[in-house]
Structures are given as structure tokens and as C-alpha cells.
Amino acid sequence: MRYVRPSTLEDAVGLLAEASGKAAVLAGGSDLLVRMKGGFVEPELIIDIKAIDALGHITESDEGFVIGAAVPCAVLSENAALRGAWPGVVEGANLIGSKQVQGRCTIVGNLCNASPAADSVPALVAAGAKVLIRGPAGSRTIAVETVPVGPGRTSLAPGEIIEAILLDRRQPRSGDAYQRFTPRTEMDIAVVSAAVNLTLDDQGVVQSARVALGAAAPTVLLVEEAAKILVGSRVDDRTLDRLAEACSGACRPIDDKRGTVEFRRKVAGVLAKRVALTAYQRAGQK
Amino acid sequence: MAGIAVSTIINGDKAEFLCHADETLLDVLRDRLGLMGVKEGCGTGDCGACSIILDDRLVCSCLVLGAEAEARRIETVEGMAQGDKLHPLQQKFLEHAALQCGICTPGFLIAAKDLLAKNPDPTEEEIRFGLAGNLCRCTGYDKIVRAVQDAASVMRGA
């Protein structure tokens, strides 16, 4: 195995594209090193992207936030502007592993690991986040929900690297939230999870919304039907009941020792109600 | 096989080592540098026994490659005491009997040190969340939480 630490993204893309054997991109390593240790992957080349300066920063502009691929999740929660604008996104990132893991893991890694239960992904999908990709054919930008295509599989082409996550500039009267169900509060994997992002008009009525569910299908689910239920409402009890029903109905979860299909469906609805209320309250405060 | 030459700062001292590309920092610290305070528990980032502070950030050294330590600062439990004088956290772990077998203790001490550096006056809940990545199967967590609370008050000069 070879370890390389390129200082430019062009070099990293070149190394990845030209690699003769299996190559792996290393940012936080909290998935890669575990998979290597378990013998599930044996890369011939490790490309550590942390020395690429632009990838290590969160930048805010008039267009929104650019979160570099090598930014550890712990840094997201330390960024007051990001926390204020996108609290749900930061909540998701803050639930991954422990303080130790958050010191290393990245949201791009969480996305590319493509676990259906990835904690940071539903909130990114609800937020309408985009990913900036650099590859041998140049740059492209795609919606975050199109990256995972199944457990452990992504839509990235050979030689492509995700450079950054892009979050739009926050509209006034907007809020987002993420919650998951786990048997214990820390160091656990979501049995099922939900994220809601919404914007209110100046009368306090939901103008636009996005609803996403995690661990409810082979990939994160964007539930458009649930979003339509929220739009035009003031998130009253009747709306929340219909939202829960839509989310439970949209689930296609697995049945295992951590939760039955029936349990996951039910909890998806309960969580969707809770996060919709939190997002609504947050939107009303801004 | 030729090794990768790595130059780093460990507990304030310059340290250099050669390692293989697939060697973890945990293995380098223990097997090449003799810093036996870092313990290998799970090897997969779940137990916290191998916790170190890497450039002011708490991480599991089992999830870091040795080669990644180039030009970075590492703090381990060996750097906590000043000569014969124990760090307040070490002193309070002794006074509160916050350890039994001791395998988890260096990781707890390092995690607690990082916690108090960022939050000198944590609530009990903040301590419990801050140490949730460290597993102890012997003494339980109450004594550890009390030791950290007591050390925090000593370190604040209270």
C-alpha cells in the first residue's frame, strides 16, 4: 500500500484517475480505516486530501456556505454562523459517533460511505444541499440525494472526488431539524431518522418544505408527498397527523433485531412530526 | 519495505519515526515509540481507550494513520503529569477511585483533559456526553464523572 498527500485537488484527481489498483480517498478515515482493518477493503493507494488547503475550510458568502470535504464534523458545530443558519444540518453531523469520531469524521465521508442510516445525510437532503464534484472530466454540481444509490454505493464516476457541500444562503423565517431513534443516546446508529426544512411566509404559513427520512429505505428518502402536506399549513395537529401518515407510508425499511418494519414505519411518522414542529418553531424565531 | 519518514511533536518534544503506509498511529505510538499509555481496545473507534489529542482535537489514534501525523502535535497521557506532580485529573481519579483495571483510564484522562480545555465548567450531562466515546466496564461512570467535576473545580481555582 502507498500513502500520498497531494497539495492540490488536480493532483488528487489525477492520482485517483491514474491509479492502477484500488485507490481510496482518505479524509476523516473513520469509515475507511475500520473497513481496512476488517479486511473489507485493501486499497493499493491511499490519497489523503487533508493537505489540500481549500478542502479544510467552511466559507460563507452571499450565496451560502461551502463546506470543504476535509472539514471534521466537530468544526461544523463550532461554526456559529453555520449553526445559526442550518441547525438541523449541524445536529445531524453532531450525532455521528463520539467526540473522538467527530474530531475526524466528515459529512462528505458520511455521504460517500452511503449507509442508509448516515446521520448527516437526511438533514442535508432536507436542506436541498448540493455537492461539488471534481473529476477527470472537470467539475459538476449535483443534488446531495443523488450521491448514494444503494448501501455502500454512490453515483460518483471513477476518478471523481467530492470537493465540497454547498448550502444555500438561508431565507428569512426558515428552520430545519433532525432527529433519530436509537436505543442509547450516543455512539449508536439510527434505527430510523427524520429531517424537515421549511420556510414560512410573513403570515407564518409554510411556503416551502422538504422532508427526508433516514434508515427507512436503501438510500435516504426525500418524501415529496409529506412536504406538500406541510406547505400551506401552520403545522397544526391535523397537518402533523397527515405528515406522520405520509412518512410512515413512504418507508421501505428492513426488518432486523434493531427494529421491525412496523416499528420503523411508526417511528418515522412520530419523528417527522417532532422535527416538523421544531423546524417550525425555529423558523418563527427568525 | 522502505518506511515513510514522519516528523511530529509528541507531548512537547520533537519525535521522528518511520512507519508503513497502513500502520495506525496507535501502533506507531505503542510499538515504535514505546508510549504504552495509549491502549488498544476495539481498534475501530468505538471504545476510546486509544484517545489522543491531535492538534488540539480529541481523536481515536486507531482511526489515524501514522503517516498522517507529519508536522502535527500529539498529546498522550504520558504528557499529563509535570515531573512527579500529577495533573489534577490524575490526582482526582485517584482520590475518587475512578479506576479499577485501568485499561480505559488513559483514554478517559485525555478525553476529560480535552473536554475541560474547551469547557472549564461542564455540567454533569456535558461530562457524560463528552465521555460517551470512552467505555469503562469496571468502575462504572459515576466515580469518573465526580472525579472530572472535582478536577474541573480545582483547575478553575475554585
XYZ file of C-alpha atoms in Angstrom:
444
model
C 0.000 0.000 0.000
C 1.127 3.519 -0.804
C 0.168 6.683 1.078
C 0.207 10.020 -0.741
C -0.732 13.508 0.381
C -1.303 15.757 -2.640
C -1.468 19.501 -2.080
C -3.858 20.321 -4.927
C -7.213 18.895 -5.932
C -5.958 18.493 -9.526
C -3.174 16.226 -8.269
C -5.622 14.237 -6.144
C -7.991 13.725 -9.088
C -5.041 12.777 -11.320
C -3.737 10.242 -8.799
C -7.184 8.718 -8.371
C -7.805 8.541 -12.119
C -4.387 7.053 -12.905
C -4.304 4.529 -10.070
C -3.763 1.065 -11.498
C -5.140 -0.820 -8.495
C -7.792 0.043 -5.970
C -7.411 3.572 -4.615
C -9.190 5.176 -1.662
C -9.665 8.810 -0.683
C -8.833 9.498 2.970
C -10.302 12.471 4.825
C -11.500 11.537 8.324
C -10.776 7.849 7.957
C -13.423 6.805 10.479
C -15.039 4.513 7.910
C -12.054 3.757 5.674
C -9.666 2.643 8.425
C -12.338 0.457 10.025
C -13.085 -1.190 6.675
C -9.358 -1.712 6.042
C -8.883 -3.193 9.488
C -11.809 -5.540 8.948
C -10.324 -6.679 5.635
C -13.306 -5.391 3.648
C -11.132 -3.106 1.502
C -7.467 -3.385 0.682
C -6.521 -0.245 -1.256
C -3.181 -0.141 -3.027
C -3.172 3.629 -2.821
C -4.456 5.965 -0.113
C -4.936 9.577 -1.184
C -5.040 11.809 1.909
C -6.840 15.007 0.856
C -6.306 16.945 4.103
C -3.290 18.868 2.820
C -5.418 20.447 0.075
C -5.998 23.816 1.662
C -9.399 24.699 0.191
C -10.908 21.426 1.376
C -10.238 22.191 5.030
C -12.459 25.265 5.430
C -16.042 26.385 5.801
C -16.625 29.594 3.844
C -19.685 31.805 3.922
C -20.654 34.118 1.073
C -23.782 35.813 -0.288
C -24.667 32.519 -1.925
C -24.440 30.482 1.261
C -21.971 28.057 2.817
C -19.269 25.959 1.209
C -18.139 23.129 3.491
C -14.853 21.590 2.313
C -14.691 17.816 2.054
C -11.986 17.515 4.726
C -13.716 19.587 7.430
C -14.307 17.397 10.513
C -17.853 17.306 11.875
C -16.663 18.844 15.173
C -15.754 22.009 13.257
C -19.319 22.308 11.947
C -20.704 22.646 15.469
C -18.010 25.214 16.350
C -19.073 27.466 13.452
C -21.672 29.839 14.950
C -22.863 31.183 11.585
C -23.480 27.696 10.198
C -25.158 26.579 13.424
C -27.432 29.607 13.326
C -28.393 29.203 9.672
C -28.644 25.407 9.419
C -29.131 23.988 12.942
C -30.613 20.733 11.626
C -27.593 20.036 9.423
C -25.265 20.615 12.382
C -27.488 18.405 14.599
C -27.105 15.510 12.176
C -23.315 15.901 11.977
C -23.109 16.130 15.781
C -24.768 12.765 16.270
C -22.106 10.773 14.424
C -20.127 8.599 16.836
C -18.380 10.223 19.788
C -16.330 13.380 20.374
C -13.328 11.362 19.215
C -15.038 10.318 15.985
C -16.451 13.818 15.379
C -12.880 15.124 15.599
C -12.109 13.102 12.461
C -15.257 12.225 10.518
C -16.597 14.428 7.719
C -20.080 14.872 6.251
C -18.696 14.076 2.802
C -17.301 10.819 4.167
C -20.638 10.079 5.814
C -22.319 10.685 2.447
C -19.832 8.622 0.417
C -19.890 5.724 2.879
C -23.503 5.544 1.667
C -25.026 3.901 4.721
C -28.840 4.154 4.687
C -28.539 5.186 8.364
C -25.989 8.008 7.822
C -26.900 10.694 10.365
C -25.761 13.775 8.469
C -27.444 12.903 5.166
C -31.209 13.334 5.822
C -30.705 16.887 7.080
C -28.534 17.713 4.035
C -31.231 16.318 1.743
C -33.951 18.292 3.553
C -31.735 21.377 3.256
C -31.537 20.937 -0.514
C -27.739 20.734 -0.282
C -25.670 20.270 -3.414
C -22.318 18.601 -3.825
C -19.486 19.994 -5.873
C -17.619 17.193 -7.634
C -14.233 17.354 -9.330
C -13.160 14.640 -11.706
C -11.089 13.897 -14.809
C -13.818 15.500 -16.971
C -13.990 18.691 -14.891
C -16.436 19.949 -12.293
C -20.095 19.220 -11.818
C -22.687 20.025 -9.157
C -25.476 17.604 -8.240
C -28.185 17.288 -5.594
C -26.966 15.543 -2.452
C -29.704 12.882 -2.597
C -28.391 11.638 -5.952
C -24.993 10.656 -4.482
C -25.926 7.438 -2.623
C -27.541 4.869 -4.915
C -27.659 1.931 -2.505
C -25.971 0.699 0.676
C -22.242 1.356 0.206
C -22.651 2.550 -3.401
C -22.504 6.076 -4.857
C -23.146 7.647 -8.247
C -19.597 9.067 -8.410
C -17.740 8.136 -11.595
C -14.251 6.602 -11.430
C -11.719 9.283 -10.554
C -14.273 11.697 -9.091
C -13.831 13.361 -5.699
C -16.428 15.388 -3.804
C -14.833 18.762 -3.203
C -17.457 20.439 -1.020
C -21.036 20.509 0.218
C -22.953 23.617 -0.811
C -25.762 25.025 1.327
C -27.873 27.893 0.056
C -27.985 31.211 1.805
C -30.703 30.946 4.438
C -34.013 32.657 3.647
C -35.630 34.619 6.483
C -38.262 32.709 8.501
C -36.643 29.341 7.799
C -35.820 26.446 10.106
C -34.590 22.892 9.936
C -34.238 19.998 12.366
C -33.065 16.385 12.525
C -33.814 13.599 14.999
C -33.176 9.883 15.081
C -34.300 6.959 17.169
C -31.570 4.920 18.854
C -31.653 2.639 21.919
C -28.946 4.802 23.534
C -28.325 8.496 23.034
C -24.660 8.361 21.988
C -22.424 6.114 19.903
C -25.289 4.396 18.147
C -26.657 4.041 14.622
C -30.062 5.398 13.661
C -32.818 2.782 13.675
C -34.857 5.356 11.784
C -34.487 9.144 11.428
C -36.232 12.209 10.027
C -35.291 15.716 8.889
C -37.525 18.664 7.978
C -36.569 22.015 6.490
C -39.187 24.710 5.903
C -39.663 28.389 5.120
C -42.645 30.455 6.292
C -44.310 33.430 4.614
C -44.797 36.630 6.607
C -48.115 35.275 7.927
C -46.430 32.239 9.470
C -47.770 29.833 6.850
C -45.398 27.221 5.415
C -44.343 28.398 1.970
C -41.932 25.643 1.063
C -40.746 22.456 2.754
C -38.557 19.408 2.302
C -38.902 16.202 4.318
C -36.300 13.415 4.387
C -36.163 10.057 6.167
C -33.059 8.045 7.072
C -32.677 4.288 7.673
C -36.119 3.903 6.106
C -35.029 2.579 2.685
C -31.784 1.524 0.905
C -30.977 5.233 0.463
C -32.174 8.367 2.202
C -35.776 9.137 1.184
C -36.953 12.553 0.030
C -40.691 12.402 0.780
C -42.275 14.948 -1.566
C -45.799 13.984 -0.592
C -45.039 14.845 3.043
C -43.593 18.207 2.020
C -46.794 19.016 0.098
C -48.822 18.354 3.251
C -46.760 20.920 5.183
C -46.991 23.630 2.517
C -49.902 25.982 3.162
C -50.246 24.914 6.802
C -49.317 26.365 10.161
C -48.094 22.912 11.228
C -51.236 22.257 13.294
C -52.183 18.875 14.779
C -54.196 17.768 11.745
C -51.275 18.576 9.408
C -48.851 16.728 11.689
C -51.048 13.621 11.712
C -51.224 13.640 7.918
C -47.454 14.224 7.745
C -46.826 11.230 10.020
C -49.104 9.056 7.906
C -47.335 10.098 4.686
C -43.902 9.421 6.172
C -44.897 6.047 7.608
C -46.360 5.131 4.223
C -43.245 6.172 2.308
C -40.919 3.928 4.355
C -39.443 0.804 2.821
C -37.366 -0.280 5.823
C -35.646 -3.566 6.639
C -36.769 -5.908 9.378
C -33.987 -6.757 11.824
C -33.168 -7.130 15.502
C -32.852 -3.371 15.919
C -36.368 -2.680 14.717
C -39.186 -4.368 12.849
C -40.681 -2.901 9.681
C -43.813 -1.994 11.627
C -41.811 -0.246 14.367
C -39.680 1.693 11.892
C -42.745 2.863 9.959
C -44.451 4.062 13.106
C -41.356 5.826 14.492
C -40.621 7.509 11.138
C -44.010 9.222 11.440
C -43.501 10.176 15.079
C -40.048 11.638 14.374
C -41.306 13.528 11.308
C -43.951 15.207 13.480
C -41.390 16.179 16.123
C -38.837 17.578 13.705
C -41.524 19.445 11.719
C -42.608 21.181 14.932
C -39.022 22.033 15.878
C -38.285 23.362 12.379
C -41.496 25.411 12.502
C -40.589 26.902 15.889
C -37.078 27.707 14.694
C -38.462 29.358 11.541
C -40.780 31.508 13.644
C -37.891 32.837 15.661
C -36.029 34.211 12.644
C 9.989 -2.281 2.626
C 11.048 1.332 2.989
C 9.170 3.254 5.631
C 7.561 6.674 5.490
C 9.584 9.220 7.465
C 7.372 11.210 9.795
C 8.349 14.184 11.920
C 5.998 15.228 14.682
C 5.762 16.785 18.152
C 4.697 14.448 20.946
C 3.989 15.886 24.407
C 6.011 18.954 23.507
C 9.072 17.068 22.249
C 10.152 16.563 18.680
C 9.755 12.956 17.605
C 10.638 11.209 14.366
C 9.728 7.750 13.234
C 9.459 5.511 10.183
C 6.202 3.699 9.573
C 4.410 1.653 6.954
C 1.599 3.235 4.944
C -1.038 1.036 6.549
C 0.214 1.410 10.128
C -2.099 3.236 12.532
C -0.862 5.999 14.796
C -1.905 3.793 17.729
C 0.512 1.081 16.589
C 3.264 3.644 15.978
C 2.860 5.187 19.437
C 2.935 1.825 21.206
C 5.215 -0.346 19.093
C 7.692 2.147 17.685
C 7.786 4.898 20.297
C 7.036 2.894 23.439
C 4.195 5.120 24.597
C 2.216 2.346 26.253
C -0.336 4.723 27.794
C -2.392 4.542 24.601
C -4.347 1.309 24.827
C -5.862 -0.744 22.057
C -9.382 -1.751 22.943
C -11.622 -2.204 19.939
C -9.397 -0.831 17.181
C -12.459 0.583 15.436
C -13.114 3.906 17.171
C -15.813 2.601 19.498
C -14.127 2.362 22.919
C -11.905 5.439 23.262
C -9.032 3.607 25.010
C -6.555 4.878 22.391
C -7.682 8.536 22.641
C -5.083 11.209 21.963
C -5.227 14.920 21.285
C -4.084 15.676 17.737
C -3.615 19.392 17.005
C -5.998 20.340 19.854
C -8.639 17.859 18.762
C -9.643 14.640 20.521
C -9.368 11.603 18.242
C -9.009 7.829 18.440
C -5.439 7.033 17.405
C -6.668 3.729 15.935
C -8.513 5.773 13.282
C -5.423 7.785 12.282
C -2.596 6.548 10.070
C 0.901 7.074 11.429
C 1.799 8.882 8.208
C -0.919 11.452 8.886
C 0.967 12.693 11.969
C 3.516 14.541 9.829
C 4.051 18.085 11.175
C 1.263 17.689 13.739
C 1.160 17.917 17.541
C 0.203 14.890 19.599
C -0.705 14.774 23.298
C -0.881 11.462 25.166
C -1.410 10.536 28.815
C 2.393 10.424 29.256
C 2.456 14.208 28.865
C -0.109 14.977 31.568
C 1.988 14.874 34.748
C 4.666 17.531 35.212
C 7.607 15.563 36.598
C 6.354 13.986 39.846
C 3.348 16.288 40.024
C 0.208 14.643 38.751
C -2.268 16.520 36.591
C -5.363 17.496 38.653
C -7.408 14.976 36.646
C -4.965 12.173 37.512
C -4.964 13.221 41.173
C -8.757 13.301 41.334
C -9.118 9.957 39.542
C -7.005 8.500 42.367
C -8.889 10.294 45.155
C -12.311 9.291 43.819
C -11.226 5.730 42.971
C -12.379 6.432 39.441
C -10.472 3.486 38.032
C -10.157 -0.234 38.531
C -8.409 -2.243 35.838
C -7.061 0.930 34.285
C -7.149 -0.055 30.615
C -9.666 2.686 29.845
C -8.145 5.273 32.188
C -5.593 6.960 29.868
C -8.340 7.491 27.280
C -10.695 8.902 29.921
C -7.973 11.245 31.209
C -7.180 12.527 27.733
C -10.857 12.914 26.805
C -11.516 14.733 30.081
C -8.497 16.991 29.509
C -9.823 17.911 26.072
C -13.322 18.465 27.490
C -12.088 20.823 30.240
C -9.852 22.714 27.797
C -12.939 23.544 25.730
C -15.443 23.801 28.585
C -13.849 24.523 32.002
C -17.160 24.327 33.888
C -19.184 21.472 32.360
C -22.485 20.245 33.737
C -22.793 16.590 34.687
C -24.700 15.993 31.450
C -21.982 17.684 29.408
C -19.373 15.478 31.087
C -21.406 12.360 30.362
C -21.847 13.337 26.708
C -18.192 14.382 26.475
C -17.024 10.990 27.743
C -19.597 8.872 25.895
C -16.922 7.722 23.437
C -14.949 6.119 26.267
C -16.057 2.755 27.604
C -15.406 1.516 31.139
C -16.583 -1.961 32.118
C -15.153 -1.912 35.670
C -15.883 1.032 37.896
C -18.894 2.467 36.109
C -19.189 6.107 35.269
C -20.298 7.853 38.478
C -16.868 7.948 40.075
C -15.317 9.135 36.828
C -17.873 11.927 36.470
C -17.289 13.005 40.087
C -13.508 12.982 39.584
C -13.838 15.163 36.465
C -16.180 17.582 38.279
C -13.754 17.854 41.197
C -10.729 18.302 38.912
C -12.614 20.959 36.943
C -13.226 22.979 40.112
C -9.543 22.641 41.135
C -8.410 23.722 37.668
C -10.739 26.737 37.749
C -9.100 27.683 41.038
C -12.393 27.296 42.880
